[in-house]
Coordinates of C-alpha atoms and ligand atoms in Angstrom, one line a residue:
X1 CA 26.0 54.5 34.9
X2 CA 27.3 57.4 36.8
X3 CA 28.6 60.8 36.2
X4 CA 32.2 59.5 35.8
X5 CA 30.7 57.7 32.7
X6 CA 33.0 58.3 29.7
X7 CA 31.5 58.5 26.1
X8 CA 32.6 58.5 22.6
X9 CA 31.8 61.9 20.7
X10 CA 31.9 61.5 16.9
X11 CA 31.8 64.6 14.8
X12 CA 31.7 64.2 11.2
X13 CA 31.3 66.5 8.2
X14 CA 32.8 68.3 5.0
X15 CA 36.3 69.6 5.1
X16 CA 36.6 72.9 6.8
X17 CA 33.4 72.8 8.4
X18 CA 34.8 73.9 11.6
X19 CA 34.3 70.4 13.0
X20 CA 38.0 70.1 14.3
X21 CA 37.8 73.4 16.3
X22 CA 34.5 72.3 17.9
X23 CA 36.0 68.8 18.6
X24 CA 39.2 70.1 20.1
X25 CA 37.4 72.5 22.2
X26 CA 34.8 70.1 23.6
X27 CA 37.6 67.7 24.3
X28 CA 39.5 70.3 26.3
X29 CA 36.4 71.4 28.2
X30 CA 35.5 68.1 29.2
X31 CA 39.0 66.6 29.6
X32 CA 38.7 64.0 26.9
X33 CA 41.4 63.2 24.4
X34 CA 40.9 64.7 21.0
X35 CA 41.8 62.8 17.6
X36 CA 41.8 64.5 14.3
X37 CA 41.3 61.5 12.0
X38 CA 41.7 63.6 9.0
X39 CA 45.4 64.3 10.1
X40 CA 46.0 60.5 9.7
X41 CA 44.9 60.4 6.2
X42 CA 46.8 63.7 5.6
X43 CA 49.9 62.0 6.9
X44 CA 49.5 58.8 4.6
X45 CA 49.2 61.1 1.7
X46 CA 52.4 62.9 2.8
X47 CA 54.0 59.5 2.9
X48 CA 52.8 58.6 -0.5
X49 CA 54.0 62.0 -2.0
X50 CA 57.4 61.6 -0.3
X51 CA 57.8 58.1 -1.6
X52 CA 56.7 58.9 -5.1
X53 CA 53.6 56.9 -4.7
X54 CA 51.2 59.5 -5.5
X55 CA 51.8 62.3 -8.2
X56 CA 50.8 65.9 -7.9
X57 CA 47.7 65.4 -9.7
X58 CA 46.4 62.7 -7.2
X59 CA 47.1 59.5 -9.3
X60 CA 48.1 57.0 -6.8
X61 CA 50.2 53.9 -7.1
X62 CA 47.7 52.0 -5.2
X63 CA 49.5 48.4 -5.1
X64 CA 52.6 50.3 -4.2
X65 CA 51.0 52.2 -1.4
X66 CA 49.1 49.3 0.0
X67 CA 52.5 47.5 0.2
X68 CA 54.0 50.2 2.0
X69 CA 51.0 50.2 4.8
X70 CA 52.8 48.1 7.3
X71 CA 55.7 50.6 7.3
X72 CA 53.6 53.6 7.9
X73 CA 53.0 54.6 11.4
X74 CA 50.6 57.4 12.4
X75 CA 50.5 58.8 15.9
X76 CA 49.9 61.9 17.9
X77 CA 52.2 63.9 20.4
X78 CA 50.5 66.0 22.9
X79 CA 52.0 69.5 23.3
X80 CA 52.3 71.8 26.3
X81 CA 49.8 74.0 25.0
X82 CA 47.1 71.2 24.9
X83 CA 47.4 70.8 21.0
X84 CA 48.5 67.5 19.6
X85 CA 51.1 67.2 16.7
X86 CA 50.6 64.5 14.3
X87 CA 53.6 62.1 13.9
X88 CA 54.5 60.1 10.9
X89 CA 56.9 57.3 11.7
X90 CA 58.0 59.3 14.6
X91 CA 58.5 62.6 12.7
X92 CA 56.4 65.7 13.6
X93 CA 54.6 66.5 10.3
X94 CA 51.9 68.8 11.8
X95 CA 52.4 71.8 9.5
X96 CA 53.5 70.0 6.5
X97 CA 50.2 67.8 6.3
X98 CA 48.3 71.1 6.4
X99 CA 49.8 72.3 3.1
X100 CA 47.9 72.6 -0.1
X101 CA 50.1 70.0 -1.8
X102 CA 48.9 67.5 0.6
X103 CA 45.3 68.7 0.5
X104 CA 45.3 68.2 -3.3
X105 CA 46.1 64.5 -3.0
X106 CA 44.6 63.2 0.3
X107 CA 41.0 62.5 -1.0
X108 CA 42.2 59.9 -3.6
X109 CA 44.6 58.3 -0.8
X110 CA 41.6 58.1 1.6
X111 CA 39.6 56.5 -1.0
X112 CA 41.7 53.2 -1.0
X113 CA 39.9 50.7 1.1
X114 CA 43.1 49.3 2.6
X115 CA 44.1 52.9 3.7
X116 CA 41.0 53.1 5.4
X117 CA 41.0 49.7 7.1
X118 CA 44.3 50.3 8.6
X119 CA 43.6 53.8 9.9
X120 CA 40.2 52.6 11.3
X121 CA 41.8 49.9 13.4
X122 CA 44.1 52.5 14.9
X123 CA 41.4 54.9 15.3
X124 CA 39.3 52.3 17.2
X125 CA 42.3 51.5 19.5
X126 CA 42.4 55.2 20.4
X127 CA 38.8 55.0 21.4
X128 CA 39.1 51.6 23.6
X129 CA 38.7 53.4 26.6
X130 CA 36.1 55.9 25.5
X131 CA 36.5 59.3 26.7
X132 CA 37.6 60.6 23.3
X133 CA 36.3 63.2 20.9
X134 CA 37.1 62.2 17.2
X135 CA 36.3 64.2 14.0
X136 CA 36.3 63.0 10.3
X137 CA 34.0 61.7 7.6
X138 CA 33.1 58.3 8.8
X139 CA 33.5 58.2 12.6
X140 CA 29.9 58.0 13.4
X141 CA 29.1 55.5 10.7
X142 CA 32.1 53.1 10.5
X143 CA 34.7 53.9 13.1
X144 CA 32.3 54.1 16.0
X145 CA 28.8 53.3 15.1
X146 CA 28.2 53.0 18.7
X147 CA 29.3 56.4 19.8
X148 CA 26.9 57.9 22.1
X149 CA 27.0 61.4 20.9
X150 CA 27.3 61.8 17.0
X151 CA 27.3 65.2 15.2
X152 CA 27.1 65.9 11.7
X153 CA 28.2 69.4 10.7
X154 CA 27.4 71.1 7.6
X155 CA 28.2 74.6 6.1
X156 CA 28.2 75.8 2.5
X157 CA 31.3 75.2 0.5
X158 CA 31.8 79.0 0.1
X159 CA 31.5 79.6 4.0
X160 CA 34.3 76.6 4.3
X161 CA 36.6 77.9 1.6
X162 CA 36.4 81.2 3.2
X163 CA 37.5 79.8 6.6
X164 CA 40.1 77.6 4.9
X165 CA 41.6 80.6 2.9
X166 CA 41.8 82.8 6.1
X167 CA 43.8 80.0 7.9
X168 CA 46.0 79.6 5.1
X169 CA 46.7 83.1 4.5
X170 CA 47.5 83.5 8.3
X171 CA 50.0 80.8 8.0
X172 CA 51.7 83.0 5.2
X173 CA 50.3 80.8 2.3
X174 CA 49.9 82.6 -0.9
X175 CA 46.9 80.7 -2.3
X176 CA 44.0 82.5 -3.8
X177 CA 40.4 81.9 -2.6
X178 CA 39.4 80.5 -6.2
X179 CA 42.0 77.9 -5.7
X180 CA 40.8 76.9 -2.0
X181 CA 37.1 76.9 -3.2
X182 CA 38.1 74.7 -6.1
X183 CA 40.0 72.1 -3.7
X184 CA 37.0 72.2 -1.2
X185 CA 34.4 71.4 -4.0
X186 CA 36.9 68.7 -5.5
X187 CA 37.5 67.0 -2.1
X188 CA 33.7 67.1 -1.2
X189 CA 32.8 65.4 -4.3
X190 CA 35.4 62.5 -3.7
X191 CA 34.6 62.2 -0.1
X192 CA 30.8 61.8 -0.8
X193 CA 31.1 59.6 -3.9
X194 CA 33.8 56.9 -2.9
X195 CA 32.7 53.5 -2.5
X196 CA 34.3 52.7 0.8
X197 CA 32.9 54.7 3.8
X198 CA 31.7 57.9 1.9
X199 CA 30.8 60.9 3.9
X200 CA 27.2 60.6 5.1
X201 CA 25.1 61.4 8.2
X202 CA 24.5 58.5 10.5
X203 CA 20.8 58.0 11.2
X204 CA 21.2 58.7 14.8
X205 CA 23.5 61.9 14.2
X206 CA 22.4 65.3 15.2
X207 CA 22.9 67.8 12.3
X208 CA 24.4 71.2 12.8
X209 CA 24.6 73.9 10.2
X210 CA 27.1 76.2 11.6
X211 CA 27.5 78.8 8.7
X212 CA 26.1 81.6 10.8
X213 CA 27.4 80.6 14.2
X214 CA 30.3 82.1 16.3
X215 CA 32.7 79.5 17.8
X216 CA 31.2 80.5 21.2
X217 CA 27.9 79.6 20.1
X218 CA 29.0 76.4 18.6
X219 CA 30.7 75.5 22.0
X220 CA 27.7 76.2 24.0
X221 CA 25.6 74.2 21.4
X222 CA 27.9 71.3 21.8
X223 CA 28.4 71.1 25.4
X224 CA 24.7 71.3 25.8
X225 CA 24.3 68.2 23.8
X226 CA 27.3 66.4 25.6
X227 CA 25.6 67.3 28.9
X228 CA 22.3 65.9 28.0
X229 CA 23.8 62.5 26.8
X230 CA 25.8 62.2 30.1
X231 CA 22.7 63.1 32.2
X232 CA 20.7 60.5 30.3
X233 CA 23.2 57.7 30.7
X234 CA 23.6 58.6 34.4
X235 CA 19.9 58.2 34.9
X236 CA 19.9 54.9 33.1
Ligands
DC301 O1 39.1 66.9 7.7 P1 40.5 66.9 6.7 O2 40.2 68.1 5.5 O3 41.7 67.2 7.2 O4 40.5 65.4 6.1 C1 41.5 65.2 5.0 C2 41.1 64.2 4.0 O5 41.0 62.9 4.8 C3 39.6 64.6 3.5 O6 39.8 64.5 2.1 C4 38.8 63.4 3.6 C5 39.7 62.3 4.6 N1 39.1 61.9 5.6 C6 38.4 60.7 5.6 O7 38.2 60.3 4.4 N2 38.0 60.0 6.6 C7 38.1 60.6 7.9 N3 37.6 59.9 8.8 C8 38.7 61.8 7.8 C9 39.4 62.5 6.6

């Protein structure tokens, strides 16, 4: 292998653990494509909400949603500022999928095996030529078990809720910290306890607790790990 070797970087962790920021910044620094797999589950959850296939309490019409899956296409569109917007059947839903009404129902939608199988297949297509950084819950365990670099990000529920709360307030949302903390803890529990691809650390993943780290410290830590993998592959 040589220096042009392209790898897959899988970054898994709890919601609002800062993994998307890390993943996006690494992808931009090394010229890889970034894929936010959580956005894909959010897009399916939005579809389900809009089609009346899930209620606001998160009760899903599972047969209805499974039957609709062939009609649900999720893709990403690169933006001039380097970000990528999520497309649901060609419609830019990037800001809608971040709303609390979607966060409130996404975990039960993401627990449905057929939803996972469909999105996993699309995610594997994105990684076919490697050169990709993908973040989520099961990227290192299920989507790309052969990823060359796997990171498992952890941070306390309080730290994560505080981060998410600040993001939502900056976007003009009127949620309270208590609501966000409740949503984070509820999602943690569903994501860890579902039968299909629950969130867990891959045996060969490197753990990172970033509760006390700045974004710059995280960037430096991650690029160091990335360079280490590239270096060891170029020697082999
Ligand atoms: O990372 P996020 O909060 O945007 O993820 C939204 C939801 O999607 C979350 O409840 C867990 C689920 N998810 C998943 O089950 N598997 C992934 N690879 C990514 C996200």
